[in-house]
XYZ file of N, CA and C in Angstrom:
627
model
N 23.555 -22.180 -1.297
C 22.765 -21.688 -2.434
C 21.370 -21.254 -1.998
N 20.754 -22.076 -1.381
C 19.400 -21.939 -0.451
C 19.640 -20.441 0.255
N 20.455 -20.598 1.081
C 20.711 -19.110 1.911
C 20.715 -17.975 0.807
N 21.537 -18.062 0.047
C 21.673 -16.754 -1.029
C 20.279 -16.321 -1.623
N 19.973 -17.614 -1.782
C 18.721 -17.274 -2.906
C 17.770 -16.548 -1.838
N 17.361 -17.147 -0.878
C 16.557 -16.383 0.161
C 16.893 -15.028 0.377
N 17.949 -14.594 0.380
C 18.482 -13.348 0.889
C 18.419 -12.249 -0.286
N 18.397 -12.909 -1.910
C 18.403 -12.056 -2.595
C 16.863 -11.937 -2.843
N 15.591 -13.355 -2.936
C 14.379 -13.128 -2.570
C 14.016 -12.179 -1.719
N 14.837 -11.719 -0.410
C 14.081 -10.935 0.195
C 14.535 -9.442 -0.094
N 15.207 -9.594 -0.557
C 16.040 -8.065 -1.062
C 15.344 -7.283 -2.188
N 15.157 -8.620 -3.057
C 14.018 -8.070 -4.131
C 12.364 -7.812 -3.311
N 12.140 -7.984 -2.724
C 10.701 -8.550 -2.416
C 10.996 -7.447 -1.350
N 11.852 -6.636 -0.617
C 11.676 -5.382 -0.171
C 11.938 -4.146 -1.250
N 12.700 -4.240 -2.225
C 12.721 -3.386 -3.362
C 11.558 -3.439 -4.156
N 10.578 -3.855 -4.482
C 9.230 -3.919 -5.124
C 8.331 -3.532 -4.236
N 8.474 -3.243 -2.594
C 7.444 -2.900 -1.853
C 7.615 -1.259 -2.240
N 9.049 -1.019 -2.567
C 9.218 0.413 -2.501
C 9.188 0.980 -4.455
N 9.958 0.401 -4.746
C 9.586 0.624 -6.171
C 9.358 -0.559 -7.468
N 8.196 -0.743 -7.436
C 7.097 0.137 -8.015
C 6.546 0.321 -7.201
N 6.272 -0.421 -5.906
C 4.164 -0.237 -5.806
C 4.330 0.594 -4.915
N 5.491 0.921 -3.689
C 5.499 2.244 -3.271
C 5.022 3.622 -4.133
N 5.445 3.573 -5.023
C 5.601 4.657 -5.908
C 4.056 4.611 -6.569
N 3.613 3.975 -6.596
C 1.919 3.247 -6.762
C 0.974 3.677 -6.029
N 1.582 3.251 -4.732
C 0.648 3.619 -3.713
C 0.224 5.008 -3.862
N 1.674 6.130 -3.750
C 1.552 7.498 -3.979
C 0.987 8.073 -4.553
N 1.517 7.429 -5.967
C 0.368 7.755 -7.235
C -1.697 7.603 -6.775
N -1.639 6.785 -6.339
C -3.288 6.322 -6.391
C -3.999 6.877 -5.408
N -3.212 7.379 -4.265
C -3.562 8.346 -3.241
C -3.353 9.416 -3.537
N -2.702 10.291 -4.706
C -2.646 11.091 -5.314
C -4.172 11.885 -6.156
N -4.297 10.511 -6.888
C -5.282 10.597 -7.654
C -6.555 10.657 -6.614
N -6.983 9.823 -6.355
C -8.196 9.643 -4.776
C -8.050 11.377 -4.372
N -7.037 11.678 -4.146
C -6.976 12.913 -3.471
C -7.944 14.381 -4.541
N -7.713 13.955 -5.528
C -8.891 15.116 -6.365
C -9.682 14.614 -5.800
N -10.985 14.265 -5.159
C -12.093 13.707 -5.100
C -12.217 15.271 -3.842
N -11.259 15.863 -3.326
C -11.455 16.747 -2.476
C -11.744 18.194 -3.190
N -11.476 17.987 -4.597
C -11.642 19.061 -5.033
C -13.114 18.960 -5.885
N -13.570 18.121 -6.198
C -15.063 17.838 -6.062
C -14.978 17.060 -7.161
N -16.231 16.016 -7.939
C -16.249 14.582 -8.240
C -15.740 14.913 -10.056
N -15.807 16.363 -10.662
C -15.171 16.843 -11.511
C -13.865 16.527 -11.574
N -13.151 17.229 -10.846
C -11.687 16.770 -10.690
C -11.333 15.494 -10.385
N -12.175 14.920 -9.744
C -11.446 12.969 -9.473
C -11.491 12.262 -11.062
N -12.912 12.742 -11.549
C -13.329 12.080 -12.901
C -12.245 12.552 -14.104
N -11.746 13.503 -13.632
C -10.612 13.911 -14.963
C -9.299 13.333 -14.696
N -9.091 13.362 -13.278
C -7.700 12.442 -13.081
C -7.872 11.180 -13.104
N -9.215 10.411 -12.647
C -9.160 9.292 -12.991
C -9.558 8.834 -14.507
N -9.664 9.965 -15.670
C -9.699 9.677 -16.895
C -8.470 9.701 -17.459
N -7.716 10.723 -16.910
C -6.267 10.636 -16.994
C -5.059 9.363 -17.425
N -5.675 9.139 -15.891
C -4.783 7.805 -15.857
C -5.038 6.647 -16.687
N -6.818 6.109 -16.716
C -7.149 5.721 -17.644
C -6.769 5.701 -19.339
N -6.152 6.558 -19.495
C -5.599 6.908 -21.199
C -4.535 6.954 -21.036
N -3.873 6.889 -20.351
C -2.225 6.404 -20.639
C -1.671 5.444 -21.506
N -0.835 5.877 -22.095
C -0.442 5.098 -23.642
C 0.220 3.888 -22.565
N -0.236 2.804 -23.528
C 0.350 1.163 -22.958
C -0.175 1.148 -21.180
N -1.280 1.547 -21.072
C -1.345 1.121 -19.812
C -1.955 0.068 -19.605
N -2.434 -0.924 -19.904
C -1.979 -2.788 -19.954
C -1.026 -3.227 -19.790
N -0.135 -3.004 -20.596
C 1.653 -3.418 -20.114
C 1.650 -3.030 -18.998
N 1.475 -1.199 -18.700
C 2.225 -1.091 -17.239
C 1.547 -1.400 -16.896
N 0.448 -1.896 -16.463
C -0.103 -2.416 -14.780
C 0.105 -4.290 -14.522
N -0.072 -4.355 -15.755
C 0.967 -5.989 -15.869
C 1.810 -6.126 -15.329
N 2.790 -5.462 -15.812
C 4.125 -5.518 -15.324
C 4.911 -4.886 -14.358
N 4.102 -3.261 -14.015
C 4.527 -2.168 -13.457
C 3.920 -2.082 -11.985
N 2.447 -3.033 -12.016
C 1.909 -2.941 -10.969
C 1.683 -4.362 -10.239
N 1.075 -5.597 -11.317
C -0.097 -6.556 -10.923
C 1.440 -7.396 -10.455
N 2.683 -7.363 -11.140
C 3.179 -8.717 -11.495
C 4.206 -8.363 -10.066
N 4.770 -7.409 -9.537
C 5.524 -6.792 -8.859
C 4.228 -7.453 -7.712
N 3.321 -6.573 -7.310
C 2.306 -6.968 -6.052
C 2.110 -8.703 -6.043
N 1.633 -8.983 -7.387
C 2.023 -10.799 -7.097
C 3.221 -11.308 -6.111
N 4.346 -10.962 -6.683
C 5.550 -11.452 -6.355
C 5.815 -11.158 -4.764
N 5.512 -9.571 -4.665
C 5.800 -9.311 -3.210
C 4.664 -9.804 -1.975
N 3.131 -10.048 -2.722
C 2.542 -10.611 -1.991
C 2.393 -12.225 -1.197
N 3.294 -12.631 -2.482
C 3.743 -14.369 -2.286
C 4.775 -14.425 -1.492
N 5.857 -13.722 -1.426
C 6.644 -14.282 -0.609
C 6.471 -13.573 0.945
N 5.452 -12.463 0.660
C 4.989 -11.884 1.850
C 4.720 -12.315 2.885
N 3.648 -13.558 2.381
C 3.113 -14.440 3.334
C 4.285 -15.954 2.941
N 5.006 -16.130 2.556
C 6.002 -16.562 2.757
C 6.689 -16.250 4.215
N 7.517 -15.172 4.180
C 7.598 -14.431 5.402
C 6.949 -15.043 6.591
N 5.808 -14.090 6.447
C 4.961 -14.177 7.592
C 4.702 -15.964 8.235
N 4.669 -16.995 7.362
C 4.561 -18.150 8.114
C 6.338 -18.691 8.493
N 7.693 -17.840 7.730
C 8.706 -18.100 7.785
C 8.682 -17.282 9.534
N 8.555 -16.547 9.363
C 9.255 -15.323 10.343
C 8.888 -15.333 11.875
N 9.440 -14.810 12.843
C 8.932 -15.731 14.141
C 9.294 -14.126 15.024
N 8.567 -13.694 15.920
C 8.345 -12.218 16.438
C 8.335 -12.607 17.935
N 9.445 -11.828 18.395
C 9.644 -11.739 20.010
C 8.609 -10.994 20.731
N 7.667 -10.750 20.711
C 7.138 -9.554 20.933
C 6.947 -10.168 22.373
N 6.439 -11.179 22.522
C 6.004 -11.677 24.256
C 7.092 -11.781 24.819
N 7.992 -11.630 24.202
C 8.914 -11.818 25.307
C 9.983 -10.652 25.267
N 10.166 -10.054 24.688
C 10.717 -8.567 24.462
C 9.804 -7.210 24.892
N 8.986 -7.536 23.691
C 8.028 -6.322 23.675
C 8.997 -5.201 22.790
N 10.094 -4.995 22.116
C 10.564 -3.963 21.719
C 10.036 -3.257 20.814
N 9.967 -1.988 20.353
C 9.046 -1.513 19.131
C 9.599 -1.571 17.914
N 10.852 -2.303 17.491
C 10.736 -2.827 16.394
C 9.963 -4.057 15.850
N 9.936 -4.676 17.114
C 9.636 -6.634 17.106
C 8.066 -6.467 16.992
N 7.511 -4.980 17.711
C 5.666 -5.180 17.538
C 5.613 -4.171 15.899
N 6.734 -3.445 15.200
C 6.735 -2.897 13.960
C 6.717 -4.123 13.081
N 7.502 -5.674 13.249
C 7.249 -6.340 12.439
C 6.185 -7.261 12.377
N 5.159 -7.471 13.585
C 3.898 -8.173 14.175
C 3.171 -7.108 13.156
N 3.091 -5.816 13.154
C 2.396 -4.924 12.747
C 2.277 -5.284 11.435
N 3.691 -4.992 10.719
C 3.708 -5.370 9.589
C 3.180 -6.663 8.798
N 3.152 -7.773 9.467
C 2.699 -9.080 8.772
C 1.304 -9.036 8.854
N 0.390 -8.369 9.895
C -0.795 -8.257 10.170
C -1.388 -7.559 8.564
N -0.938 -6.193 8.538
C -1.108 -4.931 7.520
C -1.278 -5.870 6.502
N 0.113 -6.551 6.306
C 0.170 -7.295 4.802
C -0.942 -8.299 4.559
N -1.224 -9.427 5.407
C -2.239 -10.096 5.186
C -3.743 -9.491 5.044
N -4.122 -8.614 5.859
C -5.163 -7.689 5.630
C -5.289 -7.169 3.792
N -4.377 -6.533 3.788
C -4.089 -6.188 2.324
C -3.884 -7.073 1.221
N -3.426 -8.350 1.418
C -4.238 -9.086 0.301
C -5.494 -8.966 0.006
N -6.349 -9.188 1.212
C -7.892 -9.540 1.199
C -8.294 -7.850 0.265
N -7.465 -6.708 1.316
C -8.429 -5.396 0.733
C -7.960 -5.149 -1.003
N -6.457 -5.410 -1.450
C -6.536 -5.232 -2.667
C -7.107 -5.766 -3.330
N -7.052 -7.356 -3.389
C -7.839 -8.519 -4.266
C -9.976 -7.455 -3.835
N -10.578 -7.360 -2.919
C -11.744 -6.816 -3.273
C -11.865 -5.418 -4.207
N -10.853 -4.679 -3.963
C -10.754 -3.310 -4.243
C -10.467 -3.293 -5.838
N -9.687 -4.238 -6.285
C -9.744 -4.032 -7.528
C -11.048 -4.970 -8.369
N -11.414 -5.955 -7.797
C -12.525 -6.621 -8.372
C -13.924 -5.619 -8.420
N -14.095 -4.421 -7.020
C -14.992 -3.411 -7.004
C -14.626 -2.574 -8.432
N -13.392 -1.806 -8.667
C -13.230 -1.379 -9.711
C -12.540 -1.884 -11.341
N -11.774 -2.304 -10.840
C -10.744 -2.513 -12.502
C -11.588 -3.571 -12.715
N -12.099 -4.331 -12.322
C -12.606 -5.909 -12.789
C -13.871 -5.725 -13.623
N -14.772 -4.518 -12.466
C -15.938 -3.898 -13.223
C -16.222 -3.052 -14.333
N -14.645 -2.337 -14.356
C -14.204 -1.509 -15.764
C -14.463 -2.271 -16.571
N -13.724 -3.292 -16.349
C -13.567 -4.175 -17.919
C -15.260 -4.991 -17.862
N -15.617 -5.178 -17.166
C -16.975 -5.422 -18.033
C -17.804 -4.228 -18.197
N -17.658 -3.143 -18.403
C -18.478 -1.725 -18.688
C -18.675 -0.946 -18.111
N -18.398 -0.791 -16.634
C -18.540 0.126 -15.291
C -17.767 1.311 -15.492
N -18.137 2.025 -15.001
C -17.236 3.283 -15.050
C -17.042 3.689 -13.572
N -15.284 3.555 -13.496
C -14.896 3.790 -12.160
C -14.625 5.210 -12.177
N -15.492 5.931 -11.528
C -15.824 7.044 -10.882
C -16.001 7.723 -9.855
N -15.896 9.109 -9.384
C -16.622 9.331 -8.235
C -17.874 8.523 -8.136
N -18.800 8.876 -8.951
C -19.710 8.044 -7.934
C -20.114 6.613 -7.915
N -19.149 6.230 -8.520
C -19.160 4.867 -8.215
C -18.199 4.650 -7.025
N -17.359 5.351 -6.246
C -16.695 5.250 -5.197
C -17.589 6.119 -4.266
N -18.451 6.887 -4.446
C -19.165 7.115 -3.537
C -20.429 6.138 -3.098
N -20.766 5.855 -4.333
C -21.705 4.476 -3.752
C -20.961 3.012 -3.175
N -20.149 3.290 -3.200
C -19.510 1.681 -2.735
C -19.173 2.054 -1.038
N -18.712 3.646 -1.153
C -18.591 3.906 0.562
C -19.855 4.501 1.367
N -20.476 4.518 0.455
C -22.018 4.532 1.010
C -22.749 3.598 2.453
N -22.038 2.865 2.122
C -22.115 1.768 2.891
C -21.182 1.454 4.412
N -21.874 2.008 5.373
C -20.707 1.631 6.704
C -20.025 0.751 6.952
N -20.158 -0.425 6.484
C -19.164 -1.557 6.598
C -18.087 -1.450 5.472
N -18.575 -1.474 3.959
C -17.484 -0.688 3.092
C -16.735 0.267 3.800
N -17.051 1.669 4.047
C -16.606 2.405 4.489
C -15.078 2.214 6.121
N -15.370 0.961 6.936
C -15.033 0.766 7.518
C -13.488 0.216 7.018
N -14.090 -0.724 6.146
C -13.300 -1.979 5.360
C -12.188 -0.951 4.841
N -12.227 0.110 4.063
C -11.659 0.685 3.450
C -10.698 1.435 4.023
N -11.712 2.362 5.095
C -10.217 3.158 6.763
C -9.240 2.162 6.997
N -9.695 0.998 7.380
C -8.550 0.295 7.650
C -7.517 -0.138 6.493
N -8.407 -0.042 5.328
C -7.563 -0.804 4.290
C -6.014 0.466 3.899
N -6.931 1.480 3.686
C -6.220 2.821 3.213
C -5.004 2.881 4.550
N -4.727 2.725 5.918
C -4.464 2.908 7.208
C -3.241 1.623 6.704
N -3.519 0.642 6.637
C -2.668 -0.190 6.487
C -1.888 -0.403 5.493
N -2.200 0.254 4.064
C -1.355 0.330 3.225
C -0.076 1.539 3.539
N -0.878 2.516 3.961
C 0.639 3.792 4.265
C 1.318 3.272 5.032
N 0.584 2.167 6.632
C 1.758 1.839 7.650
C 2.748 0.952 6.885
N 2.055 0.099 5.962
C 2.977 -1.128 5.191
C 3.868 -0.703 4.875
N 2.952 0.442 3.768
C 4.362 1.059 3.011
C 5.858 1.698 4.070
N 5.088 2.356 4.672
C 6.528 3.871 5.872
C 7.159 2.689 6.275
N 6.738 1.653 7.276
C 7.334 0.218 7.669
C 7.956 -0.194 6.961
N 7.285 -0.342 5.946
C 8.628 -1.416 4.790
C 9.621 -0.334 3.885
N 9.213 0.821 3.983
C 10.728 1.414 3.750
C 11.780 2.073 4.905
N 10.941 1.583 6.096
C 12.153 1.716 6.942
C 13.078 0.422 6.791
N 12.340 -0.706 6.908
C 13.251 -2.013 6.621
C 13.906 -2.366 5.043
N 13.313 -1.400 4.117
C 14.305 -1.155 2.873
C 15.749 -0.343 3.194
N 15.629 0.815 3.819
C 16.457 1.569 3.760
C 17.397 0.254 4.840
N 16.970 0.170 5.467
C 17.958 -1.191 7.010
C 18.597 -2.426 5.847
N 17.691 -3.213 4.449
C 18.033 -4.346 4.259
C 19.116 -4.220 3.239
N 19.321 -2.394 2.827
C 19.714 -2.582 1.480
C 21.295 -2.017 1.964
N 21.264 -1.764 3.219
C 22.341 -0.664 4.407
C 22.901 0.898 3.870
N 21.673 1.584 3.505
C 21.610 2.586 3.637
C 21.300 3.662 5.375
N 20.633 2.518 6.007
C 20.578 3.117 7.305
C 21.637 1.899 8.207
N 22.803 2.191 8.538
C 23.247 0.939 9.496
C 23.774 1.044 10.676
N 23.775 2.523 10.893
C 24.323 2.801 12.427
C 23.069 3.054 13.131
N 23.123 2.814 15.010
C 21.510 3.024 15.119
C 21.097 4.432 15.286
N 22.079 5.803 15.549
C 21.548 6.953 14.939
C 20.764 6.970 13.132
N 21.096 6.355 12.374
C 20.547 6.819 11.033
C 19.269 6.127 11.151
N 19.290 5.066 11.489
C 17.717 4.076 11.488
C 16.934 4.869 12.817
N 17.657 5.282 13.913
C 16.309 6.577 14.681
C 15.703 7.406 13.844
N 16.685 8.048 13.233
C 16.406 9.108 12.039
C 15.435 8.723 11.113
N 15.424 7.417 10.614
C 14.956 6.798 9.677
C 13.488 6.591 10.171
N 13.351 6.026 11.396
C 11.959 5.648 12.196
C 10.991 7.041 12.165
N 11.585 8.591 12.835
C 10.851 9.436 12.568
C 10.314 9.927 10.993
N 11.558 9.866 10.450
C 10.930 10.065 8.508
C 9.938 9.389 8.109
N 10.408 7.975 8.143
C 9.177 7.073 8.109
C 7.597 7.644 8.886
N 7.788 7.562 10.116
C 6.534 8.277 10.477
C 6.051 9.545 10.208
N 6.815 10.549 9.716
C 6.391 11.280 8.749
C 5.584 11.324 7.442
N 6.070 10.059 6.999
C 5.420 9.469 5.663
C 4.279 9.095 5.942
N 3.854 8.369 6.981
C 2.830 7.527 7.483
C 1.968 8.297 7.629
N 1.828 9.270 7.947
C 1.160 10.674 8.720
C 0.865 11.039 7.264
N 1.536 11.809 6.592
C 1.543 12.272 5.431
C 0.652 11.586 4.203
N 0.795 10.676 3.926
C -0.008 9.677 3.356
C -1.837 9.389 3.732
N -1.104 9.262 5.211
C -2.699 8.652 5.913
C -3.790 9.742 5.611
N -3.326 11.197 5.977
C -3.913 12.342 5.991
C -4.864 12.248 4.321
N -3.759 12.353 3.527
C -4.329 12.202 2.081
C -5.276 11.329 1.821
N -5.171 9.985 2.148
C -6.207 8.673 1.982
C -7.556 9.217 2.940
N -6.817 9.600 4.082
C -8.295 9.809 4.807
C -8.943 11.054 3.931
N -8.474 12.156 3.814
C -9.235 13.137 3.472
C -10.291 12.521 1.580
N -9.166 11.812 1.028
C -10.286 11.835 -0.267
C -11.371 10.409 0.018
N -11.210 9.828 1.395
C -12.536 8.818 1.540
C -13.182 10.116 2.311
N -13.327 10.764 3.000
C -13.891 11.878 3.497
C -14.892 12.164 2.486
N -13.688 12.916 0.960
C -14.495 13.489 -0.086
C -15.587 12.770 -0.551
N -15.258 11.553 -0.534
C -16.363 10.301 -1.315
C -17.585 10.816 -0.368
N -17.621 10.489 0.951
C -18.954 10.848 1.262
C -19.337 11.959 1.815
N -19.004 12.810 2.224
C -19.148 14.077 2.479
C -18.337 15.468 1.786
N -18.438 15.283 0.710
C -17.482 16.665 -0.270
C -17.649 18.013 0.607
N -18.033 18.442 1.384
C -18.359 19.865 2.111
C -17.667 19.795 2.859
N -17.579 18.411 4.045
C -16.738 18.660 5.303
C -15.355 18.161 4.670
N -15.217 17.510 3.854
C -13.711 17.875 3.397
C -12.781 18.923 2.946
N -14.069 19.802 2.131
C -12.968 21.041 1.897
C -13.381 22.403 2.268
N -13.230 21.606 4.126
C -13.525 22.214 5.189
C -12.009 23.182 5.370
């Protein structure tokens, strides 16, 4: 019973990395991404989103309660899980070192990132361009954040390569090669976007270079 339950824990707890908050991630790097078209356009998509009918429910349920769950057993995992890497070295075994690293990092950067914004919404702040430009104003912010933004796309491309592996959509080792370059496609793809709208935050000119 123990075994099952673990196995369907982790089955779920890789299906919530990919949908919702995969699909989350996209979205919010989406949005970030107007900030390249100048602090007009970020402020209308991020008013956008802001007025979405029932958006309390969804981030309850659609966002906060899903990231709870996958973040708990995350580090579950990570003190469960045990990595050959010294003694292999293979690049899956340093993809899952990678991965537990990313994830723990990303507690710390989401839990600040939303207390910088959503926490400050609700007591009267207005999350804005320039309230994301003044917060990356700051080189250590600014730092905090490359890495933060860097480690959420690797989390994500990573953990849907090991979605597509846990759920056996990829199970021969041609489809999971296949799978490793897509994935890094994504990673690339993503990163580009995150980097370019922290770009926009502090320099709007050399971004839409």
């Amino acid at each position: 019973m123990a075994e099952n339950r673990d196995f369907m824990n982790r089955r779920l707890h890789s299906l919530l990395g990919v949908i919702p908050i995969g699909i989350f991630l996209i979205q919010h790097l989406t949005v970030n991404f107007f900030a390249t078209r100048g602090a007009e356009a970020f402020n209308a998509a991020a008013h956008f989103m802001e007025s979405l009918p029932y958006r309390i429910f969804l981030e309850i349920f659609i966002i906060f309660l899903p990231i709870l769950f996958h973040a708990v057993y995350g580090l579950y995992i990570v003190f469960q899980g045990k990595s050959n890497t010294t003694r292999f070295g293979f690049f899956r075994n340093w993809m899952f070192l990678a991965q537990r690293i990313t994830g723990v990092y990303l507690l710390v950067f989401i839990a600040w990132h939303v207390w910088q914004t959503r926490v400050q919404a609700a007591f009267g702040a207005d999350v804005n361009y320039d309230m994301m430009a003044e917060i990356l104003s700051s080189p250590f912010m600014l730092v905090f954040y490359i890495i933060g933004v860097l480690s959420a796309t690797f989390h994500f491309s990573n953990g849907l390569w090991s979605f597509l592996v846990s759920w056996g959509i990829t199970v021969t080792p041609r489809s999971q090669r296949l799978a490793t370059y897509a994935t890094a496609v994504v990673f690339v793809a993503l990163s580009v976007i995150g980097m370019s709208a922290l770009l926009a935050f502090i320099n709007p000119d050399l971004a839409n270079m």
